[in-house]
mmCIF file of C-alpha atoms and ligand atoms in Angstrom:
data_model
loop_
_atom_site.group_PDB
_atom_site.id
_atom_site.type_symbol
_atom_site.label_atom_id
_atom_site.label_comp_id
_atom_site.label_asym_id
_atom_site.label_seq_id
_atom_site.Cartn_x
_atom_site.Cartn_y
_atom_site.Cartn_z
ATOM 1 C CA MET A 1040 -153.506 69.480 66.060
ATOM 2 C CA LYS A 1041 -154.082 70.431 69.914
ATOM 3 C CA LYS A 1042 -157.444 69.187 70.664
ATOM 4 C CA ILE A 1043 -159.799 70.843 73.333
ATOM 5 C CA GLN A 1044 -162.250 68.860 75.517
ATOM 6 C CA VAL A 1045 -165.594 70.559 75.653
ATOM 7 C CA VAL A 1046 -168.999 69.827 76.958
ATOM 8 C CA ILE A 1047 -172.270 70.911 75.269
ATOM 9 C CA GLU A 1048 -174.132 73.494 77.549
ATOM 10 C CA GLU A 1049 -176.899 74.343 75.489
ATOM 11 C CA ARG A 1050 -178.853 72.845 72.474
ATOM 12 C CA SER A 1051 -181.763 75.044 70.585
ATOM 13 C CA ASP A 1052 -183.369 74.777 67.471
ATOM 14 C CA GLU A 1053 -182.410 77.919 65.370
ATOM 15 C CA ALA A 1054 -184.579 77.149 62.334
ATOM 16 C CA GLN A 1055 -186.008 74.315 60.812
ATOM 17 C CA ASP A 1056 -183.023 71.702 60.336
ATOM 18 C CA VAL A 1057 -180.584 74.015 62.091
ATOM 19 C CA VAL A 1058 -179.322 73.215 65.712
ATOM 20 C CA ARG A 1059 -177.318 75.772 67.687
ATOM 21 C CA LEU A 1060 -174.837 74.579 70.302
ATOM 22 C CA ALA A 1061 -173.060 76.227 73.231
ATOM 23 C CA LEU A 1062 -169.688 74.565 73.945
ATOM 24 C CA ARG A 1063 -167.725 75.410 77.109
ATOM 25 C CA ARG A 1064 -164.630 73.719 78.700
ATOM 26 C CA PRO A 1065 -165.882 71.131 81.656
ATOM 27 C CA ASP A 1066 -163.609 73.206 83.949
ATOM 28 C CA GLY A 1067 -164.975 76.707 83.087
ATOM 29 C CA GLU A 1068 -161.748 78.140 81.781
ATOM 30 C CA SER A 1069 -161.921 80.792 79.146
ATOM 31 C CA LEU A 1070 -161.431 79.020 75.306
ATOM 32 C CA PRO A 1071 -158.964 80.142 73.140
ATOM 33 C CA ALA A 1072 -159.673 83.793 71.437
ATOM 34 C CA PHE A 1073 -160.896 83.991 67.679
ATOM 35 C CA THR A 1074 -161.346 86.491 65.323
ATOM 36 C CA ALA A 1075 -164.610 87.234 63.366
ATOM 37 C CA GLY A 1076 -165.164 84.346 60.468
ATOM 38 C CA ALA A 1077 -163.432 81.634 62.400
ATOM 39 C CA HIS A 1078 -164.194 78.227 62.560
ATOM 40 C CA ILE A 1079 -163.493 75.489 64.638
ATOM 41 C CA ASP A 1080 -163.341 71.361 64.216
ATOM 42 C CA LEU A 1081 -165.395 69.191 65.797
ATOM 43 C CA PHE A 1082 -164.455 65.726 66.136
ATOM 44 C CA LEU A 1083 -167.599 63.671 66.135
ATOM 45 C CA PRO A 1084 -168.442 60.525 67.813
ATOM 46 C CA ASN A 1085 -169.037 58.918 64.454
ATOM 47 C CA GLY A 1086 -165.100 59.735 63.695
ATOM 48 C CA LEU A 1087 -165.805 62.272 61.464
ATOM 49 C CA THR A 1088 -164.354 66.005 61.681
ATOM 50 C CA ARG A 1089 -166.289 68.727 60.507
ATOM 51 C CA GLN A 1090 -165.629 72.500 60.400
ATOM 52 C CA TYR A 1091 -168.270 74.792 61.750
ATOM 53 C CA SER A 1092 -168.085 78.707 61.930
ATOM 54 C CA LEU A 1093 -168.062 80.202 65.320
ATOM 55 C CA ILE A 1094 -171.048 82.517 65.584
ATOM 56 C CA GLY A 1095 -170.339 84.464 68.959
ATOM 57 C CA ASP A 1096 -169.015 87.639 69.766
ATOM 58 C CA VAL A 1097 -164.992 87.413 69.438
ATOM 59 C CA GLY A 1098 -165.120 89.018 72.884
ATOM 60 C CA GLU A 1099 -166.917 86.059 74.733
ATOM 61 C CA THR A 1100 -164.738 83.153 75.048
ATOM 62 C CA TYR A 1101 -166.413 81.671 77.973
ATOM 63 C CA CYS A 1102 -168.252 79.342 75.327
ATOM 64 C CA TYR A 1103 -168.122 79.039 71.886
ATOM 65 C CA GLU A 1104 -171.410 78.838 69.729
ATOM 66 C CA VAL A 1105 -171.871 76.793 66.351
ATOM 67 C CA ALA A 1106 -174.993 76.303 64.519
ATOM 68 C CA VAL A 1107 -175.271 73.015 62.228
ATOM 69 C CA SER A 1108 -177.672 72.670 59.397
ATOM 70 C CA LYS A 1109 -178.837 69.160 58.616
ATOM 71 C CA VAL A 1110 -177.546 68.284 55.172
ATOM 72 C CA ALA A 1111 -179.961 65.561 53.125
ATOM 73 C CA ASN A 1112 -177.987 63.036 51.693
ATOM 74 C CA GLY A 1113 -174.511 64.318 53.320
ATOM 75 C CA ARG A 1114 -171.664 62.403 54.470
ATOM 76 C CA GLY A 1115 -172.751 61.952 58.141
ATOM 77 C CA GLY A 1116 -170.909 65.094 59.939
ATOM 78 C CA SER A 1117 -174.388 66.997 60.162
ATOM 79 C CA SER A 1118 -176.689 64.261 60.980
ATOM 80 C CA CYS A 1119 -174.510 62.962 63.567
ATOM 81 C CA VAL A 1120 -174.593 66.507 65.370
ATOM 82 C CA HIS A 1121 -178.257 66.534 64.943
ATOM 83 C CA SER A 1122 -179.041 62.631 66.366
ATOM 84 C CA THR A 1123 -176.068 62.219 68.709
ATOM 85 C CA LEU A 1124 -175.029 65.334 70.135
ATOM 86 C CA ASN A 1125 -177.052 66.572 73.393
ATOM 87 C CA VAL A 1126 -176.714 68.977 76.564
ATOM 88 C CA GLY A 1127 -174.040 67.255 78.806
ATOM 89 C CA ASN A 1128 -172.025 65.324 75.960
ATOM 90 C CA THR A 1129 -168.209 65.927 75.781
ATOM 91 C CA LEU A 1130 -166.510 66.267 72.833
ATOM 92 C CA ASP A 1131 -163.176 67.230 71.258
ATOM 93 C CA ILE A 1132 -162.770 70.573 69.202
ATOM 94 C CA SER A 1133 -159.658 72.448 67.375
ATOM 95 C CA GLU A 1134 -158.740 75.525 68.121
ATOM 96 C CA PRO A 1135 -160.300 78.599 65.844
ATOM 97 C CA ARG A 1136 -158.939 79.111 62.442
ATOM 98 C CA ASN A 1137 -159.973 81.735 60.212
ATOM 99 C CA ASN A 1138 -159.786 81.400 56.227
ATOM 100 C CA PHE A 1139 -162.424 83.770 55.907
ATOM 101 C CA PRO A 1140 -161.242 86.924 58.081
ATOM 102 C CA LEU A 1141 -162.593 90.630 57.800
ATOM 103 C CA GLN A 1142 -159.474 92.432 55.571
ATOM 104 C CA PRO A 1143 -158.157 95.617 57.324
ATOM 105 C CA GLY A 1144 -158.604 98.979 55.775
ATOM 106 C CA HIS A 1145 -162.603 99.120 55.725
ATOM 107 C CA ASN A 1146 -165.347 99.997 58.296
ATOM 108 C CA ARG A 1147 -168.079 99.642 55.864
ATOM 109 C CA PHE A 1148 -169.291 96.231 54.744
ATOM 110 C CA LEU A 1149 -171.847 94.365 52.776
ATOM 111 C CA PHE A 1150 -172.720 90.910 53.595
ATOM 112 C CA ILE A 1151 -174.359 88.021 51.736
ATOM 113 C CA ALA A 1152 -175.476 85.060 53.483
ATOM 114 C CA GLY A 1153 -176.974 82.107 51.691
ATOM 115 C CA GLY A 1154 -178.709 79.720 54.290
ATOM 116 C CA ILE A 1155 -176.460 78.445 57.014
ATOM 117 C CA GLY A 1156 -174.028 80.761 55.186
ATOM 118 C CA ILE A 1157 -175.213 83.180 57.605
ATOM 119 C CA THR A 1158 -172.889 81.707 60.328
ATOM 120 C CA PRO A 1159 -169.543 83.383 59.591
ATOM 121 C CA ILE A 1160 -171.341 86.391 58.834
ATOM 122 C CA LEU A 1161 -172.795 86.399 62.237
ATOM 123 C CA SER A 1162 -169.500 87.057 63.757
ATOM 124 C CA MET A 1163 -168.591 89.170 61.391
ATOM 125 C CA ILE A 1164 -171.948 91.416 62.248
ATOM 126 C CA ARG A 1165 -171.058 91.333 65.978
ATOM 127 C CA TYR A 1166 -167.534 92.449 65.500
ATOM 128 C CA CYS A 1167 -168.946 95.422 63.122
ATOM 129 C CA GLU A 1168 -171.289 96.392 66.014
ATOM 130 C CA ARG A 1169 -168.597 95.837 68.507
ATOM 131 C CA GLN A 1170 -166.383 98.506 66.332
ATOM 132 C CA GLY A 1171 -169.175 100.844 65.368
ATOM 133 C CA TRP A 1172 -168.755 100.143 61.761
ATOM 134 C CA ALA A 1173 -171.383 100.171 59.102
ATOM 135 C CA TRP A 1174 -172.774 97.149 57.201
ATOM 136 C CA GLN A 1175 -175.662 95.781 55.750
ATOM 137 C CA LEU A 1176 -176.697 92.333 55.194
ATOM 138 C CA LEU A 1177 -178.556 90.572 52.535
ATOM 139 C CA TYR A 1178 -179.925 87.326 53.727
ATOM 140 C CA LEU A 1179 -181.145 84.671 51.152
ATOM 141 C CA ALA A 1180 -183.234 81.560 52.275
ATOM 142 C CA ARG A 1181 -185.427 78.914 51.131
ATOM 143 C CA SER A 1182 -188.140 80.104 53.292
ATOM 144 C CA ARG A 1183 -188.677 82.031 56.674
ATOM 145 C CA ALA A 1184 -188.606 78.668 58.448
ATOM 146 C CA HIS A 1185 -185.418 78.009 57.278
ATOM 147 C CA ALA A 1186 -183.539 81.309 58.086
ATOM 148 C CA ALA A 1187 -181.786 80.656 61.223
ATOM 149 C CA PHE A 1188 -181.256 83.825 63.559
ATOM 150 C CA TYR A 1189 -183.619 85.627 61.558
ATOM 151 C CA GLN A 1190 -185.525 87.351 64.447
ATOM 152 C CA GLN A 1191 -182.297 88.804 65.869
ATOM 153 C CA LEU A 1192 -181.006 90.014 62.381
ATOM 154 C CA ALA A 1193 -184.215 91.531 61.624
ATOM 155 C CA ALA A 1194 -184.194 93.345 64.923
ATOM 156 C CA PHE A 1195 -181.279 95.493 63.260
ATOM 157 C CA GLY A 1196 -184.019 96.775 61.071
ATOM 158 C CA ALA A 1197 -184.878 96.750 57.417
ATOM 159 C CA ASP A 1198 -182.365 98.923 56.227
ATOM 160 C CA ARG A 1199 -179.423 97.214 57.475
ATOM 161 C CA VAL A 1200 -180.863 93.618 56.963
ATOM 162 C CA ARG A 1201 -182.544 92.810 53.981
ATOM 163 C CA VAL A 1202 -184.042 89.346 53.435
ATOM 164 C CA HIS A 1203 -185.240 87.354 50.448
ATOM 165 C CA PHE A 1204 -187.198 84.088 50.917
ATOM 166 C CA ASP A 1205 -187.735 82.114 48.019
ATOM 167 C CA ASP A 1206 -190.978 80.411 48.689
ATOM 168 C CA GLU A 1207 -192.200 83.855 49.546
ATOM 169 C CA ALA A 1208 -190.781 85.650 46.434
ATOM 170 C CA GLY A 1209 -191.544 82.438 44.033
ATOM 171 C CA HIS A 1210 -188.306 82.759 42.520
ATOM 172 C CA PHE A 1211 -184.303 83.126 43.527
ATOM 173 C CA PHE A 1212 -182.856 86.291 44.372
ATOM 174 C CA ASP A 1213 -181.972 88.038 41.138
ATOM 175 C CA PHE A 1214 -178.459 89.769 41.283
ATOM 176 C CA SER A 1215 -178.633 91.347 37.807
ATOM 177 C CA ASN A 1216 -181.922 93.405 38.139
ATOM 178 C CA GLY A 1217 -179.838 96.379 39.909
ATOM 179 C CA SER A 1218 -181.794 95.822 43.232
ATOM 180 C CA LEU A 1219 -178.749 95.289 45.096
ATOM 181 C CA VAL A 1220 -176.663 98.402 45.310
ATOM 182 C CA VAL A 1221 -173.159 98.643 46.625
ATOM 183 C CA GLU A 1222 -171.118 101.710 47.431
ATOM 184 C CA PRO A 1223 -167.933 102.086 45.874
ATOM 185 C CA ASN A 1224 -165.012 100.395 47.595
ATOM 186 C CA VAL A 1225 -167.064 98.739 50.072
ATOM 187 C CA PRO A 1226 -166.014 95.029 50.352
ATOM 188 C CA ILE A 1227 -168.309 92.011 49.706
ATOM 189 C CA TYR A 1228 -168.166 89.086 52.159
ATOM 190 C CA CYS A 1229 -170.196 85.921 50.861
ATOM 191 C CA CYS A 1230 -170.854 82.568 52.233
ATOM 192 C CA GLY A 1231 -173.639 80.398 51.151
ATOM 193 C CA PRO A 1232 -174.535 77.316 48.675
ATOM 194 C CA ALA A 1233 -172.505 77.347 45.387
ATOM 195 C CA PRO A 1234 -175.574 78.913 43.272
ATOM 196 C CA VAL A 1235 -175.284 81.988 45.722
ATOM 197 C CA MET A 1236 -171.420 81.920 45.455
ATOM 198 C CA LYS A 1237 -171.782 81.876 41.870
ATOM 199 C CA ALA A 1238 -174.125 84.994 41.399
ATOM 200 C CA VAL A 1239 -172.218 86.727 43.871
ATOM 201 C CA GLY A 1240 -169.341 86.036 42.006
ATOM 202 C CA GLU A 1241 -170.735 87.252 38.755
ATOM 203 C CA PHE A 1242 -172.205 90.370 40.818
ATOM 204 C CA SER A 1243 -168.836 91.483 42.179
ATOM 205 C CA SER A 1244 -167.136 91.028 38.705
ATOM 206 C CA SER A 1245 -169.334 93.489 37.566
ATOM 207 C CA HIS A 1246 -168.230 95.958 40.509
ATOM 208 C CA PRO A 1247 -164.652 95.969 40.207
ATOM 209 C CA ASP A 1248 -164.308 98.809 42.857
ATOM 210 C CA ASN A 1249 -165.875 96.139 45.436
ATOM 211 C CA PRO A 1250 -163.414 93.873 46.948
ATOM 212 C CA ALA A 1251 -165.229 90.435 47.434
ATOM 213 C CA TYR A 1252 -164.277 87.489 49.574
ATOM 214 C CA PHE A 1253 -166.244 84.217 49.909
ATOM 215 C CA GLU A 1254 -166.442 80.944 52.226
ATOM 216 C CA TRP A 1255 -167.268 78.043 50.005
ATOM 217 C CA PHE A 1256 -168.930 74.826 51.745
ATOM 218 C CA SER A 1257 -167.920 72.891 48.906
ATOM 219 C CA PRO A 1258 -165.519 73.206 46.122
ATOM 220 C CA PRO A 1259 -166.455 75.654 43.649
ATOM 221 C CA ALA A 1260 -167.931 74.214 40.347
ATOM 222 C CA GLY A 1261 -165.753 74.182 36.996
ATOM 223 C CA THR A 1262 -162.466 75.465 39.093
ATOM 224 C CA GLU A 1263 -159.712 74.617 37.341
ATOM 225 C CA THR A 1264 -156.131 73.888 38.553
ATOM 226 C CA GLU A 1265 -153.328 76.883 37.840
ATOM 227 C CA VAL A 1266 -151.595 74.107 35.445
ATOM 228 C CA GLY A 1267 -152.786 71.511 32.845
ATOM 229 C CA THR A 1268 -154.434 68.624 33.548
ATOM 230 C CA ASP A 1269 -151.382 66.788 32.598
ATOM 231 C CA GLN A 1270 -149.259 68.120 35.199
ATOM 232 C CA ALA A 1271 -151.734 68.030 37.494
ATOM 233 C CA ALA A 1272 -152.375 64.186 37.212
ATOM 234 C CA ALA A 1273 -148.511 63.581 36.901
ATOM 235 C CA ALA A 1274 -146.814 61.263 39.417
ATOM 236 C CA PHE A 1275 -144.129 62.600 41.505
ATOM 237 C CA ASP A 1276 -142.098 61.794 44.915
ATOM 238 C CA ILE A 1277 -142.176 62.842 48.347
ATOM 239 C CA LYS A 1278 -139.541 62.895 51.178
ATOM 240 C CA LEU A 1279 -140.153 63.111 54.746
ATOM 241 C CA GLN A 1280 -138.166 65.344 56.578
ATOM 242 C CA ARG A 1281 -138.267 63.724 59.781
ATOM 243 C CA SER A 1282 -137.655 60.237 58.608
ATOM 244 C CA GLY A 1283 -135.942 60.669 55.419
ATOM 245 C CA LYS A 1284 -138.486 58.326 54.009
ATOM 246 C CA VAL A 1285 -139.114 58.572 50.085
ATOM 247 C CA LEU A 1286 -142.675 57.611 49.021
ATOM 248 C CA HIS A 1287 -144.136 57.713 45.714
ATOM 249 C CA VAL A 1288 -147.310 59.518 44.708
ATOM 250 C CA PRO A 1289 -148.764 58.025 41.567
ATOM 251 C CA GLU A 1290 -151.519 59.496 39.084
ATOM 252 C CA GLY A 1291 -154.729 59.245 40.811
ATOM 253 C CA LYS A 1292 -153.574 59.007 44.434
ATOM 254 C CA THR A 1293 -152.959 62.133 46.793
ATOM 255 C CA ILE A 1294 -150.122 62.700 49.209
ATOM 256 C CA LEU A 1295 -152.409 62.364 51.840
ATOM 257 C CA GLU A 1296 -153.710 58.634 50.476
ATOM 258 C CA VAL A 1297 -150.304 57.719 49.907
ATOM 259 C CA LEU A 1298 -149.059 58.679 53.294
ATOM 260 C CA GLU A 1299 -152.171 56.731 54.951
ATOM 261 C CA ALA A 1300 -151.449 53.876 53.037
ATOM 262 C CA ASP A 1301 -148.143 53.969 54.684
ATOM 263 C CA GLY A 1302 -149.604 53.876 58.061
ATOM 264 C CA TYR A 1303 -149.458 57.587 58.952
ATOM 265 C CA GLU A 1304 -152.578 59.094 60.915
ATOM 266 C CA LEU A 1305 -152.296 62.680 59.807
ATOM 267 C CA PRO A 1306 -154.868 65.455 60.490
ATOM 268 C CA CYS A 1307 -157.376 65.777 57.882
ATOM 269 C CA SER A 1308 -161.193 66.689 57.351
ATOM 270 C CA CYS A 1309 -162.567 67.741 54.219
ATOM 271 C CA ARG A 1310 -160.468 66.355 51.797
ATOM 272 C CA GLU A 1311 -161.483 68.851 49.251
ATOM 273 C CA GLY A 1312 -158.675 71.538 50.025
ATOM 274 C CA MET A 1313 -161.251 73.813 51.922
ATOM 275 C CA CYS A 1314 -160.585 73.634 55.359
ATOM 276 C CA ARG A 1315 -157.039 73.773 56.134
ATOM 277 C CA THR A 1316 -156.725 70.733 58.445
ATOM 278 C CA CYS A 1317 -153.822 68.956 56.444
ATOM 279 C CA GLU A 1318 -151.744 72.088 55.912
ATOM 280 C CA THR A 1319 -148.234 70.976 55.899
ATOM 281 C CA GLY A 1320 -145.081 72.328 55.843
ATOM 282 C CA VAL A 1321 -142.956 72.160 52.541
ATOM 283 C CA ILE A 1322 -138.925 72.138 52.664
ATOM 284 C CA GLU A 1323 -137.784 71.625 49.106
ATOM 285 C CA GLY A 1324 -139.570 71.571 45.947
ATOM 286 C CA THR A 1325 -142.451 72.958 44.498
ATOM 287 C CA PRO A 1326 -146.034 72.517 45.390
ATOM 288 C CA GLU A 1327 -148.987 72.656 42.671
ATOM 289 C CA HIS A 1328 -151.752 74.263 44.624
ATOM 290 C CA ARG A 1329 -155.393 72.805 44.331
ATOM 291 C CA ASP A 1330 -156.543 74.001 47.363
ATOM 292 C CA TYR A 1331 -159.228 76.874 47.796
ATOM 293 C CA VAL A 1332 -157.926 78.288 51.284
ATOM 294 C CA LEU A 1333 -154.551 79.559 50.714
ATOM 295 C CA SER A 1334 -153.884 83.393 49.806
ATOM 296 C CA LYS A 1335 -152.069 84.292 46.750
ATOM 297 C CA ALA A 1336 -149.112 85.129 48.363
ATOM 298 C CA GLU A 1337 -149.050 81.897 50.422
ATOM 299 C CA ARG A 1338 -149.190 79.986 47.238
ATOM 300 C CA GLU A 1339 -146.232 81.916 45.831
ATOM 301 C CA ALA A 1340 -144.392 81.360 49.074
ATOM 302 C CA GLY A 1341 -144.855 77.640 48.747
ATOM 303 C CA ARG A 1342 -143.934 76.960 52.201
ATOM 304 C CA THR A 1343 -147.159 74.813 52.746
ATOM 305 C CA MET A 1344 -149.536 72.889 51.211
ATOM 306 C CA MET A 1345 -152.881 71.047 51.538
ATOM 307 C CA ILE A 1346 -151.863 67.591 51.092
ATOM 308 C CA CYS A 1347 -155.112 66.234 50.426
ATOM 309 C CA VAL A 1348 -155.906 67.691 47.092
ATOM 310 C CA SER A 1349 -152.162 69.529 46.005
ATOM 311 C CA ARG A 1350 -149.696 68.063 44.000
ATOM 312 C CA ALA A 1351 -146.093 68.787 42.851
ATOM 313 C CA ARG A 1352 -144.737 70.749 39.935
ATOM 314 C CA SER A 1353 -141.049 69.326 40.749
ATOM 315 C CA PRO A 1354 -140.159 65.845 40.798
ATOM 316 C CA THR A 1355 -139.689 65.689 44.677
ATOM 317 C CA LEU A 1356 -141.285 67.451 47.073
ATOM 318 C CA VAL A 1357 -139.362 67.465 50.640
ATOM 319 C CA LEU A 1358 -142.275 67.645 53.511
ATOM 320 C CA ASP A 1359 -142.208 68.874 57.117
ATOM 321 C CA ILE A 1360 -143.428 65.155 58.297
HETATM 322 S S1 LIG B 345 -158.303 67.997 54.970
HETATM 323 FE FE1 LIG B 345 -159.512 70.024 54.457
HETATM 324 S S2 LIG B 345 -157.784 71.077 53.324
HETATM 325 FE FE2 LIG B 345 -157.119 69.035 53.187
#
């Protein structure tokens, strides 16, 4: 994976426990172009790699902006950002990737953001504004103080930005009471914590005319693999195309873990099938996809897989490693 060195040009507090970082190349050259909904990896000083959505306008590649919410009892990524990254520091980032793009064919959108899930939605809103497309946002947050970018979003007006603060309302937003109205065929884009995603999933299933797209922070609870657990757990072999080496992937180990135990240093981040960092080409064999990022068409094509979670339906997979 190509890494880009950047320097932190700005750091600002955008809400309680949310910091915004503006990143630019030390030489001032442009950064790679990106599309609305894209994210980058930050290679953090503590050795962790974390993904953060790009919140800026897709036309502005002088700098990238990300916003990071400090996760209580997290695994060390957001706390490292909050405690160690300051103006003037340099760090490496990846080129942008987009697992949550705006799908073509629409010019009206309903965005639903929960908490820091506002970040990919921000770039989508900016893109809609640039295109002159119609959009509405439902922004849910624990409190006004936790709602990052609230002031700039509220400036669009209540007809476009509806907010719900749990503490002021005294309850979570109720998707079942009919107060959220969406016109037929308007796509729904949602990013937020699991309870919001679940509620919006139920809302969208009762609105079959509205395609719905989700970007998850963590694996959706209760998601099952496409095949039975016996097959999901079964052992198999991998053959590495470039060296011809064959390795056994036993029950209870992932392909990535087996490769790392054999001395390979491969790009990975979430280790949960959500970030696409470990995407690996499949030359022969049939993967059993267990990720949350490949499209249906990509799964069916079987040319690529996330080796941190996905397994095999065939006795051997030949991988492009
Ligand atoms: S490391 Fe994130 S999808 Fe594999």
